Amino acid sequence: MISQVFILSSKGDHLIYKDFRGEADKDAVSVFFEMVTALSGDQPPVVMSHKDLNFIHVRQGGLYWVASTKTNASPFTVIEFLNRLAALTKDYCGSLCEKSVRMNFALIYELLDEMVDYGYIQTTSTDILKNFIQTEAVTSKPFSLFDLSNVGLFGAETQQSKVAPSTAATRPIMSHRSEQGGKNEIFVDVVERLSVVIGSNGVLMKADVEGEIRVKCYLPTCSEMRIGLNEEFSIGRSQLRGYGTAVRVDECSFHQAVKLDEFDTYRILKVCPSQGEQTLMQYQLSDELPCAPPFRLFPTVEKDYGSRYTDCDLLSQELSSPDQTAELQLKNKAILWSIPRFPGGAQLSALFKVEVPSLSSASLLEVGPVSMSFELPKQTCTGLQIRFLRLSPTQPGMSQRWVRYVTHSDSYTIRI
Amino acid sequence: MEWASQLCENRGLGSKMTDSKYFTTTKKGEIFELKAELNSDKKEKKKEAVKKVIASMTVGKDVSALFPDVVNCMQTDNLELKKLVYLYLMNYAKSQPDMAIMAVNTFVKDCEDPNPLIRALAVRTMGCIRVDKITEYLCEPLRKCLKDEDPYVRKTAAVCVAKLHDINAQLVEDQGFLDTLKDLISDSNPMVVANAVAALSEIAESHPNSNLLDLNPQTINKLLTALNECTEWGQIFILDCLANYTPRDDRESQSICERVTPRLSHANSAVVLSAVKVLMKFMEMLPKDLDYYGTLLKKLAPPLVTLLSAEPELQYVALRNINLIVQKRPEILKHEMKVFFVKYNDPIYVKLEKLDIMIRLASQANIAQVLAELKEYATEVDVDFVRKAVRAIGRCAIKVEQSAERCVSTLLDLIQTKVNYVVQEAIVVIKDIFRKYPNKYESVIATLCENLDSLDEPEARAAMIWIVGEYAERIDNADELLESFLEGFHDESTQVQLQLLTAIVKLFLKKPTETQELVQQVLSLATQDSDNPDLRDRGYIYWRLLSTDPVAAKEVVLAEKPLISEETDLIEPTLLDELICHIGTLASVYHKPPSAFVEGGRGVQHKRLPARAGSGESAESPDVGQAVSAVSDAPPAVIPSQGDLLGDLLNLDLAPPTSNVPPVPSSMQMGAMDLLGGGLDSLMGDESETSASHYRTEVQSPQPPECSERELGGDVGGSPAMGVSLGGAPVGMPAGLGAAPAVGGGLGDLFDLGGGVGVTAGSYIPPKTVWLPAMKAKGLEISGTFARRSGVIHMDLSFTNKAMSVMTDFAIQFNKNSFGLAPAGPLQVLTPLSPNQTVDVSLPLSTTGPVMKMEPLNNLQVAVKNNIDVFYFSCQYPISLLFVEDGKMDRQVFLATWKDIPSENEAQFQIKDCHLNSDAASNKLQGSNIFTVAKRTVDTQDMLYQSVKLTNGIWMLAELRIQTGNPNSTDLELSVKCRAPEVSQYVYQCYELILRN
């Protein structure tokens, strides 16, 4: 049972504080902030305890989302809840940042009141919540929907967070009430994260894909949506379907609202999307990529005992194109090579020469591994495709449907 | 949006609200302003004002002065405004109880509102106003709302009952709300059911004995039906409630499992974990040979693996749970090693957890893969992680014997990198490998010695010194190496100093001729120039040992060390079982029972896994064949069914305890021996370091195994025995080692005590009973009993001549028996036995005789001959006769063994009406060589973990649970685990005998 929920800015300012059970002090907030800032790097921050109060928190949008409990509660429940709370805040307020939370505190209190009663989570579904929520969202600036060519992928945060949130993704879902001109749009994204380890001999040692199908819906009224996947999509090892190349995953889980009666035969997901963002389906594939891994690296390491320096320094670099950059990060003992664009089928090369104090044969053992972070638009590694996206009954007026694919690197490591 | 921007301006102050004076003075004007706005006629202005008040409230400003003004805004049709006012009320009503009454009327009115949203809002808010006076007004509206037509109102009212119960439990009972709540379990709306279940569960926790949440097959069925229709959060309440239910039999258990399994593929990890908890618990009841059991095992793996693709926070929590599951049922994830491989961008706390699980899953089948990974990790950038990875390689070597060689060569490769911290970690783990596989990998010592100079961490230096000392005879320049450390002796940490002292003494004992000077140097450094009491005491002990009795010194210092056990950080079995019942909760993240961190009575009931159907049956089974097959399943085979062929097997292990271990009297605890033993332990024990166990065994005296660990460091100075012996010795020790110390005796004498004192104060001896009545033996009556004195088994016999003639020429013989008991000497009845005369004879027995399984196991057939005839009788001996004195198991070994013995071999017994507390029981049992390895107290229960070793080398592990809280519950519970389960019931009989007498 959740005792308190609070949201703190990165500096520890109280943005939201809600006590559900009246069993803990408000001082807990400062206690939490002191504890979380005093943590050393290797201490797990997720669950902390102070006297008989336990704090569970996540960080989203640069904010601390914290719940405290005095009972032996489930941290899974609490973390899932805090993540949903953050997602709902984003759905309702447009974006997730200190400013939007500050401006919409009344709305967030109202949400919290409906979501949790006496520490028991009641609901986190937008469909149900929209019946109760009275407060209108306050957005910091009007936004335009015209620049759709730039629509990035909402929610598809990569570890480098390079994807700027698109304007479409930062629109509050409820704003159609005031802005009658808001478009009826629906976005379906297939996002895959790739974890690859390539051994020093070039052999693929591990290749895992974690994928999900997400929907962000701006349609005011709920109508049934049918999403057709590749017919040859199969789950598990034994099952094979169709005559084409199998699109196979190991494990698949679905959102509770997804109806699967046509899934087994036709690979059709049926759902009445509620407003806001949802993950309809999650899937995993381990070890058997249907295609070659997207990037290969051919490293050579040479040593030259010629000169002796006392500092570690990047002496020279040769990059294949001027728009690339490279820098030596002494703190991480790494060279960061940034490539803005990498056309398909191309090969890029770079040569780095590094001075290392007291070079020995053993120093070479310390070289590597190489880790890559990237984003591949319009591609899925499993080959999962969306055949069609139908709304029934057809929406009156303009309704736009968008299907997007992207593959991110989760952890792409090449050993040397 | 001025309130918002104002909020922004104040944010710098928000976090330092302690200085309230500052705020009350400067913000007074603001309060007045707000007051005016709140009383404004314009709705919009009012709303903005209430928002401003709430904004101030959030940052911690005291706006309670506005209470009446805000309450005035309550009567409005604007729902948004009403919600804001209620928000304020919930926060301040408690500090202004009299004012809060003002709001009651509106609440009661709102509970009658046609709009269900308003009805629910009112009942929800009223429950949150924790003011006693309000509660009486709450009852009527609550009663109506519990029966409201709208499910939204009903589900809110259900929670409100729990709120009200927290404020005034008596009121809730008197008003009959609990019954209404029970009715809601059958409600048509699943959300109402879920909230009713949650509320009842919470109320039930504060009334542990009430039958509130009466879980029976019918209610369970209702819950399982609601489970499919609920929201995800409701599913969690219901699953958690199900987990408290104990099915009647394995069929019911299976049917519940079948209905819960679909939840495993839910997208919400909390639902998944609650389902895992239910399944892990109910699985315990399923017979292992059931097909469904295997199916279930397979179904558990994918959802657990899926959790690892979540964000790091969830991953961490999941890994902590998986760590428990892997310890309980390693088979679930044994094929999933790869998912625990570390990703370079995992946070360090996730990496470390994964590493731990990797080692737990390591087996011969996957060790190559694991080692290759670990080697990669050892070259990463993060120093902490690299260290842990190197340690992990060492743990693999110790866990999977076949991989030891590979691990050692991997470690040597890493040492070649010369990366300082890698080298040091590697040396620390190689030391452990030496402990596990002595005399196997000593060839690497040369390589290790090359790196001597680069070691700057105490643990690594200590490890290296230990290696040099331990293998001094193989290292040509061991003396030089150790001497080099001696130069900076006083700058070293205690750990290194102690180790250096011991290592040099070892070296001296191995190569006495060349190293006399060195040992004198270190002894004088330790005793005269050091002000560290541990070091000084250890120095003195060595000094006296060496000067009094070098042979004894050798036996003590160079005593064979026990091998280190495989798994060093297993969770205690009962704690593990309890934690399994709490999967998915905080307890499973902390790896502590909830009682350790939850205050008061809430949610801390002690949970236990249900007993497996049919477990323990085999112990009582009269079917010998079955029992024997169970034995052959679990080597080492212990009790052969028939014949001497198998008996030979046993004899391998049958060295009588007296031959190499001097008998230790059970009363040792009171003697000087124990004090010294404890003292020695604490001197040698290196409490501050993780490798304590390692050093502790360094100077292990051969006798006192049972004092170890108990009083670590507690009695270094306080022990009278130590005080006397040290105080009597001159402070300046004689310089020449050859000269006997002024106080003769010294330690040598103390050690001797151990052998000398032969008292059997503690052990229970049953009274003599008549074994052979005179009627059957032509006037010879034999009564007798068995006793174990000073480690020797005696048969105490009384011969009475009830015939008319004199009896002479007595002799005795035993038939083959289960434990090979045989007379150790001839029967000594020296004088002829005249009519009506009685003679008492004590016959020492050995356990080296021929073996044959008897029925019952402890049956002994005896033949006694005299000048008249040969007479046969049989008697039964208490099996405690066979409990040997060195039967105290090391804690870690105990844990590992407990885990290792399959749970089918566990037998449960009850000892009724025993009024002993745990210490008394432990003392009593120890008198009969039942040793308490560890004690744990959970709530009102003491748990004693005890070990027993039989003369033929069989170990028996027991858990004795004693209620401490309730004087009326005097039943003790005993679980016995043994590889030979047929022995269990005899052990139980002994427990009863000993504890009752």
JSON list of N, CA and C in Angstrom, two decimals, chain A residues 217-241:
[
{"chain": "A", "resi": 217, "resn": "CYS", "atom": "N", "xyz": [-2.83, 7.71, -29.53]},
{"chain": "A", "resi": 217, "resn": "CYS", "atom": "CA", "xyz": [-4.12, 7.95, -30.17]},
{"chain": "A", "resi": 217, "resn": "CYS", "atom": "C", "xyz": [-4.65, 9.32, -29.81]},
{"chain": "A", "resi": 218, "resn": "TYR", "atom": "N", "xyz": [-5.06, 10.05, -30.82]},
{"chain": "A", "resi": 218, "resn": "TYR", "atom": "CA", "xyz": [-5.68, 11.36, -30.59]},
{"chain": "A", "resi": 218, "resn": "TYR", "atom": "C", "xyz": [-7.14, 11.37, -31.03]},
{"chain": "A", "resi": 219, "resn": "LEU", "atom": "N", "xyz": [-7.68, 10.19, -31.25]},
{"chain": "A", "resi": 219, "resn": "LEU", "atom": "CA", "xyz": [-9.06, 10.14, -31.71]},
{"chain": "A", "resi": 219, "resn": "LEU", "atom": "C", "xyz": [-9.97, 10.38, -30.51]},
{"chain": "A", "resi": 220, "resn": "PRO", "atom": "N", "xyz": [-10.90, 11.29, -30.66]},
{"chain": "A", "resi": 220, "resn": "PRO", "atom": "CA", "xyz": [-11.74, 11.63, -29.50]},
{"chain": "A", "resi": 220, "resn": "PRO", "atom": "C", "xyz": [-12.65, 10.48, -29.10]},
{"chain": "A", "resi": 221, "resn": "THR", "atom": "N", "xyz": [-13.20, 9.78, -30.05]},
{"chain": "A", "resi": 221, "resn": "THR", "atom": "CA", "xyz": [-14.10, 8.70, -29.67]},
{"chain": "A", "resi": 221, "resn": "THR", "atom": "C", "xyz": [-13.44, 7.38, -29.96]},
{"chain": "A", "resi": 222, "resn": "CYS", "atom": "N", "xyz": [-13.80, 6.45, -29.15]},
{"chain": "A", "resi": 222, "resn": "CYS", "atom": "CA", "xyz": [-13.17, 5.15, -29.24]},
{"chain": "A", "resi": 222, "resn": "CYS", "atom": "C", "xyz": [-13.81, 4.36, -30.36]},
{"chain": "A", "resi": 223, "resn": "SER", "atom": "N", "xyz": [-13.02, 3.85, -31.26]},
{"chain": "A", "resi": 223, "resn": "SER", "atom": "CA", "xyz": [-13.58, 2.94, -32.24]},
{"chain": "A", "resi": 223, "resn": "SER", "atom": "C", "xyz": [-12.60, 1.82, -32.42]},
{"chain": "A", "resi": 224, "resn": "GLU", "atom": "N", "xyz": [-13.05, 0.71, -32.92]},
{"chain": "A", "resi": 224, "resn": "GLU", "atom": "CA", "xyz": [-12.17, -0.44, -32.96]},
{"chain": "A", "resi": 224, "resn": "GLU", "atom": "C", "xyz": [-11.11, -0.29, -34.05]},
{"chain": "A", "resi": 225, "resn": "MET", "atom": "N", "xyz": [-9.91, -0.63, -33.69]},
{"chain": "A", "resi": 225, "resn": "MET", "atom": "CA", "xyz": [-8.81, -0.57, -34.65]},
{"chain": "A", "resi": 225, "resn": "MET", "atom": "C", "xyz": [-8.33, -1.99, -34.87]},
{"chain": "A", "resi": 226, "resn": "ARG", "atom": "N", "xyz": [-8.07, -2.30, -36.14]},
{"chain": "A", "resi": 226, "resn": "ARG", "atom": "CA", "xyz": [-7.53, -3.62, -36.43]},
{"chain": "A", "resi": 226, "resn": "ARG", "atom": "C", "xyz": [-6.14, -3.45, -37.01]},
{"chain": "A", "resi": 227, "resn": "ILE", "atom": "N", "xyz": [-5.18, -4.10, -36.41]},
{"chain": "A", "resi": 227, "resn": "ILE", "atom": "CA", "xyz": [-3.81, -4.01, -36.89]},
{"chain": "A", "resi": 227, "resn": "ILE", "atom": "C", "xyz": [-3.41, -5.38, -37.41]},
{"chain": "A", "resi": 228, "resn": "GLY", "atom": "N", "xyz": [-3.05, -5.42, -38.66]},
{"chain": "A", "resi": 228, "resn": "GLY", "atom": "CA", "xyz": [-2.65, -6.70, -39.24]},
{"chain": "A", "resi": 228, "resn": "GLY", "atom": "C", "xyz": [-1.15, -6.82, -39.27]},
{"chain": "A", "resi": 229, "resn": "LEU", "atom": "N", "xyz": [-0.64, -7.89, -38.71]},
{"chain": "A", "resi": 229, "resn": "LEU", "atom": "CA", "xyz": [0.81, -8.15, -38.76]},
{"chain": "A", "resi": 229, "resn": "LEU", "atom": "C", "xyz": [1.11, -9.08, -39.93]},
{"chain": "A", "resi": 230, "resn": "ASN", "atom": "N", "xyz": [2.39, -9.29, -40.19]},
{"chain": "A", "resi": 230, "resn": "ASN", "atom": "CA", "xyz": [2.78, -10.25, -41.23]},
{"chain": "A", "resi": 230, "resn": "ASN", "atom": "C", "xyz": [2.07, -11.57, -40.94]},
{"chain": "A", "resi": 231, "resn": "GLU", "atom": "N", "xyz": [1.57, -12.19, -41.99]},
{"chain": "A", "resi": 231, "resn": "GLU", "atom": "CA", "xyz": [0.86, -13.44, -41.75]},
{"chain": "A", "resi": 231, "resn": "GLU", "atom": "C", "xyz": [1.80, -14.54, -41.30]},
{"chain": "A", "resi": 232, "resn": "GLU", "atom": "N", "xyz": [3.08, -14.42, -41.73]},
{"chain": "A", "resi": 232, "resn": "GLU", "atom": "CA", "xyz": [4.00, -15.50, -41.36]},
{"chain": "A", "resi": 232, "resn": "GLU", "atom": "C", "xyz": [4.62, -15.30, -39.98]},
{"chain": "A", "resi": 233, "resn": "PHE", "atom": "N", "xyz": [4.09, -14.31, -39.25]},
{"chain": "A", "resi": 233, "resn": "PHE", "atom": "CA", "xyz": [4.58, -14.06, -37.89]},
{"chain": "A", "resi": 233, "resn": "PHE", "atom": "C", "xyz": [4.32, -15.28, -37.00]},
{"chain": "A", "resi": 234, "resn": "SER", "atom": "N", "xyz": [5.37, -15.76, -36.34]},
{"chain": "A", "resi": 234, "resn": "SER", "atom": "CA", "xyz": [5.17, -16.94, -35.49]},
{"chain": "A", "resi": 234, "resn": "SER", "atom": "C", "xyz": [5.84, -16.75, -34.13]},
{"chain": "A", "resi": 235, "resn": "ILE", "atom": "N", "xyz": [5.31, -17.46, -33.16]},
{"chain": "A", "resi": 235, "resn": "ILE", "atom": "CA", "xyz": [5.81, -17.33, -31.79]},
{"chain": "A", "resi": 235, "resn": "ILE", "atom": "C", "xyz": [6.36, -18.68, -31.35]},
{"chain": "A", "resi": 236, "resn": "GLY", "atom": "N", "xyz": [7.53, -18.66, -30.76]},
{"chain": "A", "resi": 236, "resn": "GLY", "atom": "CA", "xyz": [8.12, -19.91, -30.27]},
{"chain": "A", "resi": 236, "resn": "GLY", "atom": "C", "xyz": [8.89, -20.60, -31.37]},
{"chain": "A", "resi": 237, "resn": "ARG", "atom": "N", "xyz": [9.49, -21.71, -31.03]},
{"chain": "A", "resi": 237, "resn": "ARG", "atom": "CA", "xyz": [10.40, -22.36, -31.98]},
{"chain": "A", "resi": 237, "resn": "ARG", "atom": "C", "xyz": [9.68, -23.31, -32.92]},
{"chain": "A", "resi": 238, "resn": "SER", "atom": "N", "xyz": [8.65, -23.96, -32.42]},
{"chain": "A", "resi": 238, "resn": "SER", "atom": "CA", "xyz": [8.07, -25.06, -33.20]},
{"chain": "A", "resi": 238, "resn": "SER", "atom": "C", "xyz": [7.19, -24.55, -34.34]},
{"chain": "A", "resi": 239, "resn": "GLN", "atom": "N", "xyz": [6.58, -23.42, -34.10]},
{"chain": "A", "resi": 239, "resn": "GLN", "atom": "CA", "xyz": [5.53, -22.99, -35.01]},
{"chain": "A", "resi": 239, "resn": "GLN", "atom": "C", "xyz": [6.12, -22.36, -36.27]},
{"chain": "A", "resi": 240, "resn": "LEU", "atom": "N", "xyz": [5.68, -22.76, -37.40]},
{"chain": "A", "resi": 240, "resn": "LEU", "atom": "CA", "xyz": [6.10, -22.09, -38.64]},
{"chain": "A", "resi": 240, "resn": "LEU", "atom": "C", "xyz": [4.86, -21.80, -39.46]},
{"chain": "A", "resi": 241, "resn": "ARG", "atom": "N", "xyz": [4.83, -20.65, -40.06]},
{"chain": "A", "resi": 241, "resn": "ARG", "atom": "CA", "xyz": [3.62, -20.27, -40.79]},
{"chain": "A", "resi": 241, "resn": "ARG", "atom": "C", "xyz": [3.99, -19.75, -42.16]}
]
